[in-house]
mmCIF file of C-alpha atoms and ligand atoms in Angstrom:
data_model
loop_
_atom_site.group_PDB
_atom_site.id
_atom_site.type_symbol
_atom_site.label_atom_id
_atom_site.label_comp_id
_atom_site.label_asym_id
_atom_site.label_seq_id
_atom_site.Cartn_x
_atom_site.Cartn_y
_atom_site.Cartn_z
ATOM 1 C CA MET A 1 -49.579 -48.038 24.951
ATOM 2 C CA THR A 2 -48.373 -49.725 27.286
ATOM 3 C CA LYS A 3 -50.641 -49.846 31.185
ATOM 4 C CA GLY A 4 -49.801 -49.558 34.472
ATOM 5 C CA ILE A 5 -49.774 -47.795 38.453
ATOM 6 C CA ILE A 6 -47.222 -45.766 39.670
ATOM 7 C CA LEU A 7 -45.122 -47.481 42.394
ATOM 8 C CA LYS A 8 -43.360 -43.443 43.174
ATOM 9 C CA GLY A 9 -43.084 -40.423 42.465
ATOM 10 C CA ILE A 10 -39.885 -38.739 42.831
ATOM 11 C CA GLY A 11 -38.316 -35.521 41.786
ATOM 12 C CA GLY A 12 -40.795 -35.011 38.623
ATOM 13 C CA PHE A 13 -40.376 -38.804 37.350
ATOM 14 C CA TYR A 14 -42.739 -41.237 38.282
ATOM 15 C CA TYR A 15 -42.138 -45.507 38.687
ATOM 16 C CA VAL A 16 -44.801 -47.979 36.704
ATOM 17 C CA ASP A 17 -44.956 -50.926 37.868
ATOM 18 C CA THR A 18 -45.826 -52.806 34.331
ATOM 19 C CA PRO A 19 -45.935 -56.189 32.481
ATOM 20 C CA ASP A 20 -42.576 -55.071 31.098
ATOM 21 C CA GLY A 21 -41.552 -54.111 34.840
ATOM 22 C CA LEU A 22 -41.119 -50.677 35.573
ATOM 23 C CA ILE A 23 -40.274 -47.469 33.877
ATOM 24 C CA GLU A 24 -39.448 -44.409 34.588
ATOM 25 C CA CYS A 25 -41.446 -42.565 33.588
ATOM 26 C CA LYS A 26 -42.296 -38.804 33.012
ATOM 27 C CA ALA A 27 -45.500 -36.634 32.822
ATOM 28 C CA ARG A 28 -46.534 -34.978 29.163
ATOM 29 C CA GLY A 29 -50.852 -35.946 29.285
ATOM 30 C CA LYS A 30 -53.569 -33.569 29.622
ATOM 31 C CA PHE A 31 -54.890 -34.921 32.810
ATOM 32 C CA ARG A 32 -52.695 -31.865 34.646
ATOM 33 C CA LYS A 33 -56.112 -29.472 33.443
ATOM 34 C CA THR A 34 -58.159 -32.497 34.960
ATOM 35 C CA VAL A 35 -57.465 -35.394 38.142
ATOM 36 C CA GLY A 36 -54.146 -32.869 38.514
ATOM 37 C CA LYS A 37 -50.879 -34.350 39.806
ATOM 38 C CA PRO A 38 -49.804 -38.288 38.505
ATOM 39 C CA VAL A 39 -50.293 -39.684 42.753
ATOM 40 C CA VAL A 40 -48.862 -42.989 44.031
ATOM 41 C CA GLY A 41 -51.848 -45.905 42.979
ATOM 42 C CA ASP A 42 -52.608 -44.060 40.252
ATOM 43 C CA ARG A 43 -53.580 -46.594 37.488
ATOM 44 C CA VAL A 44 -51.619 -45.050 34.702
ATOM 45 C CA SER A 45 -51.228 -45.222 29.999
ATOM 46 C CA LEU A 46 -47.471 -44.648 29.023
ATOM 47 C CA GLU A 47 -45.804 -44.805 25.986
ATOM 48 C CA LEU A 48 -42.401 -45.670 25.844
ATOM 49 C CA GLN A 49 -39.846 -44.470 24.370
ATOM 50 C CA PRO A 50 -36.828 -46.104 22.643
ATOM 51 C CA ASP A 51 -34.702 -45.335 25.677
ATOM 52 C CA GLY A 52 -37.113 -47.149 27.278
ATOM 53 C CA THR A 53 -38.070 -44.340 29.381
ATOM 54 C CA GLY A 54 -42.190 -43.461 28.912
ATOM 55 C CA TYR A 55 -44.025 -39.929 28.620
ATOM 56 C CA LEU A 56 -48.000 -40.715 31.067
ATOM 57 C CA GLN A 57 -50.409 -40.264 28.460
ATOM 58 C CA GLU A 58 -53.356 -40.822 30.966
ATOM 59 C CA ILE A 59 -54.236 -41.402 34.371
ATOM 60 C CA ALA A 60 -57.564 -43.158 34.680
ATOM 61 C CA PRO A 61 -60.536 -42.480 36.793
ATOM 62 C CA ARG A 62 -59.724 -42.933 41.131
ATOM 63 C CA LYS A 63 -61.574 -44.665 42.878
ATOM 64 C CA ASN A 64 -60.404 -42.944 46.196
ATOM 65 C CA CYS A 65 -57.563 -40.097 47.397
ATOM 66 C CA LEU A 66 -56.085 -40.338 50.233
ATOM 67 C CA ILE A 67 -54.527 -36.797 50.709
ATOM 68 C CA ARG A 68 -51.426 -37.125 53.170
ATOM 69 C CA PRO A 69 -50.123 -39.830 52.243
ATOM 70 C CA ALA A 70 -51.379 -38.240 48.259
ATOM 71 C CA VAL A 71 -51.594 -42.955 47.577
ATOM 72 C CA ALA A 72 -55.100 -43.272 45.058
ATOM 73 C CA ASN A 73 -57.422 -46.096 44.765
ATOM 74 C CA LEU A 74 -56.631 -47.974 48.017
ATOM 75 C CA ASP A 75 -58.425 -51.650 48.348
ATOM 76 C CA LEU A 76 -58.425 -52.051 52.151
ATOM 77 C CA LEU A 77 -57.094 -49.415 54.904
ATOM 78 C CA VAL A 78 -54.724 -52.142 57.636
ATOM 79 C CA ALA A 79 -55.541 -50.610 61.511
ATOM 80 C CA VAL A 80 -53.333 -52.930 62.953
ATOM 81 C CA ALA A 81 -53.245 -53.261 67.288
ATOM 82 C CA SER A 82 -51.068 -54.225 69.396
ATOM 83 C CA ALA A 83 -52.370 -55.363 72.902
ATOM 84 C CA ALA A 84 -48.881 -55.989 74.175
ATOM 85 C CA PRO A 85 -46.496 -52.701 74.660
ATOM 86 C CA PRO A 86 -47.344 -49.780 73.013
ATOM 87 C CA VAL A 87 -51.449 -51.299 73.936
ATOM 88 C CA THR A 88 -53.380 -48.946 70.829
ATOM 89 C CA ASP A 89 -55.891 -46.991 72.839
ATOM 90 C CA PRO A 90 -59.585 -47.017 70.734
ATOM 91 C CA PHE A 91 -59.523 -44.364 69.510
ATOM 92 C CA LEU A 92 -56.555 -44.433 66.812
ATOM 93 C CA ILE A 93 -58.328 -47.052 65.612
ATOM 94 C CA ASP A 94 -61.261 -45.226 65.299
ATOM 95 C CA LYS A 95 -60.170 -42.443 63.396
ATOM 96 C CA VAL A 96 -58.936 -45.043 60.703
ATOM 97 C CA THR A 97 -61.491 -47.110 60.029
ATOM 98 C CA ALA A 98 -63.892 -43.930 60.269
ATOM 99 C CA ILE A 99 -61.755 -41.922 57.731
ATOM 100 C CA ALA A 100 -62.279 -45.808 55.659
ATOM 101 C CA ALA A 101 -65.967 -45.374 56.326
ATOM 102 C CA HIS A 102 -66.218 -41.694 54.757
ATOM 103 C CA LYS A 103 -63.585 -42.760 51.877
ATOM 104 C CA GLY A 104 -65.670 -45.675 51.105
ATOM 105 C CA ILE A 105 -62.262 -47.762 51.702
ATOM 106 C CA ASP A 106 -62.623 -51.839 53.187
ATOM 107 C CA VAL A 107 -60.888 -52.309 56.251
ATOM 108 C CA LEU A 108 -59.402 -54.552 58.497
ATOM 109 C CA VAL A 109 -58.232 -54.770 61.976
ATOM 110 C CA VAL A 110 -54.740 -56.597 62.434
ATOM 111 C CA VAL A 111 -54.548 -56.872 66.092
ATOM 112 C CA ASN A 112 -50.321 -58.207 65.968
ATOM 113 C CA LYS A 113 -48.561 -60.051 68.929
ATOM 114 C CA SER A 114 -50.974 -62.433 70.055
ATOM 115 C CA ASP A 115 -48.177 -64.236 70.950
ATOM 116 C CA VAL A 116 -47.873 -61.818 74.439
ATOM 117 C CA ASP A 117 -51.124 -60.853 74.137
ATOM 118 C CA PRO A 118 -53.898 -62.261 72.045
ATOM 119 C CA GLY A 119 -56.030 -58.648 72.624
ATOM 120 C CA ASP A 120 -59.645 -61.036 74.010
ATOM 121 C CA GLU A 121 -60.823 -56.640 74.619
ATOM 122 C CA LEU A 122 -59.160 -55.609 71.287
ATOM 123 C CA PHE A 123 -61.048 -58.075 69.353
ATOM 124 C CA ALA A 124 -63.987 -58.069 70.610
ATOM 125 C CA ILE A 125 -64.892 -54.117 70.439
ATOM 126 C CA TYR A 126 -64.528 -54.866 66.088
ATOM 127 C CA GLN A 127 -66.254 -58.702 65.371
ATOM 128 C CA LYS A 128 -68.644 -56.611 67.302
ATOM 129 C CA SER A 129 -68.918 -53.658 65.030
ATOM 130 C CA GLY A 130 -68.894 -55.394 62.022
ATOM 131 C CA ILE A 131 -64.967 -54.918 61.329
ATOM 132 C CA PRO A 132 -63.227 -57.536 60.152
ATOM 133 C CA THR A 133 -60.564 -58.016 62.307
ATOM 134 C CA LEU A 134 -57.638 -60.630 62.193
ATOM 135 C CA ARG A 135 -55.470 -61.872 65.081
ATOM 136 C CA VAL A 136 -51.709 -62.189 63.502
ATOM 137 C CA SER A 137 -48.408 -62.924 65.108
ATOM 138 C CA ALA A 138 -44.610 -61.236 62.796
ATOM 139 C CA LEU A 139 -42.972 -63.896 65.244
ATOM 140 C CA THR A 140 -44.817 -67.380 65.535
ATOM 141 C CA GLY A 141 -45.697 -66.437 62.146
ATOM 142 C CA GLU A 142 -49.673 -66.721 63.936
ATOM 143 C CA GLY A 143 -52.705 -64.660 60.805
ATOM 144 C CA ILE A 144 -49.997 -64.170 58.352
ATOM 145 C CA GLY A 145 -50.727 -66.991 55.987
ATOM 146 C CA GLU A 146 -54.722 -65.231 56.433
ATOM 147 C CA LEU A 147 -53.669 -61.590 56.064
ATOM 148 C CA ARG A 148 -51.257 -62.071 52.890
ATOM 149 C CA ALA A 149 -54.616 -64.365 51.387
ATOM 150 C CA MET A 150 -57.226 -60.828 52.259
ATOM 151 C CA LEU A 151 -54.433 -58.673 50.794
ATOM 152 C CA ALA A 152 -53.741 -61.018 47.005
ATOM 153 C CA GLY A 153 -54.581 -58.499 44.124
ATOM 154 C CA LYS A 154 -55.245 -55.688 46.376
ATOM 155 C CA ILE A 155 -53.626 -51.803 47.065
ATOM 156 C CA ALA A 156 -53.308 -51.721 50.676
ATOM 157 C CA ALA A 157 -51.685 -49.630 52.962
ATOM 158 C CA PHE A 158 -51.123 -50.104 57.334
ATOM 159 C CA ALA A 159 -51.178 -47.489 59.743
ATOM 160 C CA GLY A 160 -51.235 -47.462 63.351
ATOM 161 C CA ASN A 161 -49.522 -46.345 66.092
ATOM 162 C CA SER A 162 -45.541 -46.429 66.632
ATOM 163 C CA GLY A 163 -44.377 -49.771 67.776
ATOM 164 C CA VAL A 164 -46.858 -52.048 67.323
ATOM 165 C CA GLY A 165 -44.761 -53.908 64.858
ATOM 166 C CA LYS A 166 -45.832 -52.520 61.316
ATOM 167 C CA SER A 167 -42.667 -53.187 59.606
ATOM 168 C CA SER A 168 -42.483 -56.759 61.306
ATOM 169 C CA VAL A 169 -45.748 -58.264 59.724
ATOM 170 C CA LEU A 170 -44.536 -57.268 56.875
ATOM 171 C CA ASN A 171 -41.046 -58.716 56.481
ATOM 172 C CA ARG A 172 -43.514 -61.630 57.735
ATOM 173 C CA LEU A 173 -45.514 -61.711 55.143
ATOM 174 C CA ASP A 174 -42.714 -61.201 53.057
ATOM 175 C CA GLY A 175 -38.911 -61.328 53.271
ATOM 176 C CA ARG A 176 -38.137 -59.326 49.874
ATOM 177 C CA PHE A 177 -40.065 -56.048 51.301
ATOM 178 C CA ALA A 178 -37.109 -55.538 54.052
ATOM 179 C CA ALA A 179 -35.340 -55.132 50.458
ATOM 180 C CA GLN A 180 -37.251 -53.632 48.482
ATOM 181 C CA VAL A 181 -37.835 -50.496 50.799
ATOM 182 C CA GLY A 182 -36.049 -47.616 48.945
ATOM 183 C CA GLU A 183 -34.448 -49.357 46.327
ATOM 184 C CA ILE A 184 -36.413 -47.159 43.546
ATOM 185 C CA SER A 185 -34.411 -44.138 45.547
ATOM 186 C CA ASP A 186 -31.892 -45.879 44.983
ATOM 187 C CA ARG A 187 -31.575 -46.980 41.295
ATOM 188 C CA ILE A 188 -31.908 -43.186 41.027
ATOM 189 C CA GLY A 189 -29.170 -42.654 43.287
ATOM 190 C CA ARG A 190 -30.791 -41.521 46.642
ATOM 191 C CA GLY A 191 -30.547 -42.625 49.951
ATOM 192 C CA LYS A 192 -33.675 -44.088 51.335
ATOM 193 C CA HIS A 193 -33.638 -41.468 54.364
ATOM 194 C CA THR A 194 -33.455 -38.287 51.432
ATOM 195 C CA THR A 195 -37.946 -38.918 51.078
ATOM 196 C CA ARG A 196 -39.823 -39.066 52.878
ATOM 197 C CA HIS A 197 -42.461 -40.127 49.860
ATOM 198 C CA VAL A 198 -44.599 -43.167 49.749
ATOM 199 C CA GLU A 199 -44.062 -46.340 48.450
ATOM 200 C CA LEU A 200 -46.027 -48.772 46.825
ATOM 201 C CA MET A 201 -44.522 -52.187 47.296
ATOM 202 C CA LYS A 202 -45.704 -55.273 45.409
ATOM 203 C CA THR A 203 -46.638 -58.573 46.768
ATOM 204 C CA PRO A 204 -46.466 -61.818 46.215
ATOM 205 C CA GLY A 205 -49.981 -62.271 45.974
ATOM 206 C CA GLY A 206 -50.276 -59.437 42.974
ATOM 207 C CA GLY A 207 -51.151 -56.790 44.589
ATOM 208 C CA TYR A 208 -49.632 -53.639 46.217
ATOM 209 C CA ILE A 209 -48.838 -51.951 50.019
ATOM 210 C CA ALA A 210 -48.328 -48.745 50.952
ATOM 211 C CA ASP A 211 -44.907 -48.441 53.006
ATOM 212 C CA THR A 212 -46.386 -47.237 56.081
ATOM 213 C CA PRO A 213 -47.834 -43.483 55.849
ATOM 214 C CA GLY A 214 -46.249 -40.665 59.066
ATOM 215 C CA PHE A 215 -49.175 -42.031 61.087
ATOM 216 C CA SER A 216 -50.180 -38.667 62.548
ATOM 217 C CA SER A 217 -50.320 -36.675 59.518
ATOM 218 C CA PHE A 218 -52.625 -39.330 57.377
ATOM 219 C CA GLU A 219 -54.325 -39.343 60.276
ATOM 220 C CA THR A 220 -54.916 -35.491 60.866
ATOM 221 C CA GLU A 221 -55.407 -34.353 57.563
ATOM 222 C CA GLN A 222 -57.946 -36.856 56.707
ATOM 223 C CA MET A 223 -60.396 -36.828 59.349
ATOM 224 C CA ASP A 224 -60.684 -32.999 59.099
ATOM 225 C CA LEU A 225 -62.730 -34.487 56.028
ATOM 226 C CA VAL A 226 -64.405 -36.999 58.090
ATOM 227 C CA LEU A 227 -65.133 -34.084 60.544
ATOM 228 C CA ALA A 228 -67.023 -32.126 57.872
ATOM 229 C CA GLY A 229 -68.713 -34.781 56.184
ATOM 230 C CA ASP A 230 -72.089 -36.224 58.490
ATOM 231 C CA LEU A 231 -69.864 -38.331 61.247
ATOM 232 C CA ALA A 232 -72.344 -41.053 62.459
ATOM 233 C CA ASP A 233 -72.043 -42.749 59.241
ATOM 234 C CA ALA A 234 -68.334 -43.453 59.773
ATOM 235 C CA PHE A 235 -69.774 -45.933 62.500
ATOM 236 C CA PRO A 236 -71.875 -47.807 59.645
ATOM 237 C CA GLU A 237 -72.691 -49.958 63.220
ATOM 238 C CA PHE A 238 -74.148 -47.310 64.686
ATOM 239 C CA ALA A 239 -76.836 -46.654 61.110
ATOM 240 C CA PRO A 240 -79.825 -49.457 61.681
ATOM 241 C CA TYR A 241 -80.588 -47.152 65.302
ATOM 242 C CA LEU A 242 -80.399 -43.590 63.400
ATOM 243 C CA ASP A 243 -83.286 -42.903 62.065
ATOM 244 C CA ALA A 244 -85.182 -44.258 65.922
ATOM 245 C CA CYS A 245 -83.986 -41.552 67.876
ATOM 246 C CA LYS A 246 -86.956 -40.024 69.152
ATOM 247 C CA PHE A 247 -85.564 -36.573 68.207
ATOM 248 C CA THR A 248 -84.531 -35.441 64.240
ATOM 249 C CA GLY A 249 -81.208 -33.956 64.401
ATOM 250 C CA CYS A 250 -80.026 -36.107 67.360
ATOM 251 C CA ALA A 251 -76.477 -35.708 67.499
ATOM 252 C CA HIS A 252 -76.495 -38.755 69.683
ATOM 253 C CA VAL A 253 -73.536 -37.738 72.447
ATOM 254 C CA LYS A 254 -76.705 -37.981 75.847
ATOM 255 C CA GLU A 255 -79.646 -37.021 74.183
ATOM 256 C CA LYS A 256 -82.793 -38.134 76.051
ATOM 257 C CA GLY A 257 -84.770 -41.095 73.634
ATOM 258 C CA CYS A 258 -81.569 -41.265 71.665
ATOM 259 C CA ALA A 259 -81.854 -44.953 69.700
ATOM 260 C CA VAL A 260 -78.019 -45.133 69.872
ATOM 261 C CA LEU A 261 -77.327 -44.647 73.123
ATOM 262 C CA ALA A 262 -80.023 -47.234 74.233
ATOM 263 C CA ALA A 263 -78.261 -49.919 71.511
ATOM 264 C CA VAL A 264 -75.002 -49.091 73.463
ATOM 265 C CA GLU A 265 -76.714 -49.581 76.666
ATOM 266 C CA ARG A 266 -78.352 -52.757 75.400
ATOM 267 C CA GLY A 267 -74.684 -53.453 74.442
ATOM 268 C CA GLU A 268 -74.617 -54.086 71.077
ATOM 269 C CA ILE A 269 -72.992 -51.328 70.399
ATOM 270 C CA ALA A 270 -69.651 -51.400 71.600
ATOM 271 C CA LYS A 271 -69.164 -47.719 75.151
ATOM 272 C CA SER A 272 -65.585 -48.328 73.379
ATOM 273 C CA ARG A 273 -66.960 -47.055 70.274
ATOM 274 C CA HIS A 274 -69.571 -44.970 71.104
ATOM 275 C CA GLU A 275 -66.412 -43.210 73.862
ATOM 276 C CA SER A 276 -64.621 -42.094 70.072
ATOM 277 C CA TYR A 277 -67.758 -41.384 68.273
ATOM 278 C CA VAL A 278 -68.139 -37.996 71.557
ATOM 279 C CA LYS A 279 -63.790 -37.549 71.327
ATOM 280 C CA LEU A 280 -64.667 -36.437 67.380
ATOM 281 C CA TYR A 281 -67.979 -34.570 67.852
ATOM 282 C CA GLU A 282 -66.704 -32.457 70.397
ATOM 283 C CA SER A 283 -63.589 -31.518 67.853
ATOM 284 C CA VAL A 284 -66.366 -31.074 65.674
ATOM 285 C CA LYS A 285 -67.105 -28.851 67.419
ATOM 286 C CA ASP A 286 -63.718 -26.894 67.952
ATOM 287 C CA ILE A 287 -63.450 -26.689 64.257
ATOM 288 C CA LYS A 288 -66.949 -25.677 63.919
ATOM 289 C CA GLU A 289 -66.200 -22.918 66.362
ATOM 290 C CA TRP A 290 -62.969 -22.249 65.030
ATOM 291 C CA GLU A 291 -63.981 -21.820 62.148
ATOM 292 C CA LEU A 292 -66.876 -18.928 62.621
ATOM 293 C CA SER A 293 -64.090 -17.431 65.240
ATOM 294 C CA LYS A 294 -61.820 -17.413 62.745
ATOM 295 C CA GLY A 295 -64.607 -15.291 60.944
ATOM 296 C CA GLY A 296 -65.557 -12.880 62.764
ATOM 297 C CA THR A 297 -69.070 -13.776 63.633
ATOM 298 C CA ARG A 298 -70.565 -15.143 67.305
HETATM 299 P P1 GDP B 1 -43.079 -50.412 63.352
HETATM 300 O O1 GDP B 1 -43.277 -49.151 64.110
HETATM 301 O O2 GDP B 1 -45.283 -50.170 64.313
HETATM 302 O O3 GDP B 1 -42.908 -50.986 62.251
HETATM 303 O O4 GDP B 1 -42.957 -51.625 64.227
HETATM 304 P P2 GDP B 1 -42.259 -52.531 64.233
HETATM 305 O O5 GDP B 1 -42.264 -53.804 63.576
HETATM 306 O O6 GDP B 1 -40.591 -52.418 64.469
HETATM 307 O O7 GDP B 1 -41.340 -53.480 65.738
HETATM 308 C C1 GDP B 1 -41.530 -53.357 67.057
HETATM 309 C C2 GDP B 1 -41.029 -54.292 67.990
HETATM 310 O O8 GDP B 1 -42.839 -55.289 68.602
HETATM 311 C C3 GDP B 1 -39.924 -54.095 67.791
HETATM 312 O O9 GDP B 1 -38.825 -54.973 68.371
HETATM 313 C C4 GDP B 1 -40.079 -56.323 66.878
HETATM 314 O O10 GDP B 1 -39.636 -57.231 67.075
HETATM 315 C C5 GDP B 1 -42.303 -56.232 68.251
HETATM 316 N N1 GDP B 1 -42.737 -56.869 67.686
HETATM 317 C C6 GDP B 1 -43.253 -57.303 66.239
HETATM 318 N N2 GDP B 1 -44.722 -57.832 66.379
HETATM 319 C C7 GDP B 1 -44.069 -58.815 67.171
HETATM 320 C C8 GDP B 1 -45.265 -60.296 67.645
HETATM 321 O O11 GDP B 1 -45.444 -60.428 66.935
HETATM 322 N N3 GDP B 1 -44.932 -60.250 68.888
HETATM 323 C C9 GDP B 1 -43.803 -59.507 69.505
HETATM 324 N N4 GDP B 1 -43.775 -60.473 70.886
HETATM 325 N N5 GDP B 1 -43.241 -58.664 69.459
HETATM 326 C C10 GDP B 1 -43.199 -58.158 67.756
HETATM 327 ZN ZN1 ZN B 2 -79.619 -40.679 68.523
#
């Protein structure tokens, strides 16, 4: 049986990258009852047909799975930011890092447009938070070699506000990316604008990158999941302090004797990270209140 990774799914067909090249497949396996529908990033086994197409037989257990875009087995979530216009609000980055932490996916903050503004402030925030951070310029190529190395052999997805330079960075990584976008769609006779499905592109280092997913739907849907969990756990740098708060059940928002707040005061936790936490905490409260009113209880 041939093994590969699903790069794209469209209209009941799955396009699988295998050692024998890209193979168009239909699903025909018992996994429909267990893991459900195949998604991009799934590691699959397929049975080749004499006409060169294939049948998906098995889906390997998923390491993780995002909802929208539906993509499985991510090794790295890259939060692309910029200190040059359009300047990235750190809150956007913090939502991505929270999603990554919650899903157990490694995260990398990339501060692009370093040629215009080195983004010292952003850089300092994420370095302090223990989150790998890289300064790059799609224009001059600064940091692009390091980024390429960090993506090697991994399945990665880029997220970031529009205009930060996601497409430019991808193109700087490999000029063939621009050509790859929509390539599969063209092959089956559809324009690249007819679908908003996520697609994985191969990187020169033997990895894959999900083409810039729609950031707003990405963050809202996954964020609900993070909020449903223990929010403080989505901020890994809070961990050393969580057991030291004076009161059990401390929300780390403005409580007396809160060790997290004390660490923010001492400059051990970045202020903006804690501000993001509080903003998210407030939205948890909103969700809970909404759930209650929906249920008719008060
Ligand atoms: P996306 O919306 O995140 O995909 O952003 P684009 O890649 O379309 O880039 C948005 C704008 O920023 C374009 O005009 C790019 O030329 C510009 N840009 C992207 N990266 C850089 C960079 O590193 N330096 C500078 N000076 N401009 C950049
Ligand atoms: Zn606390």
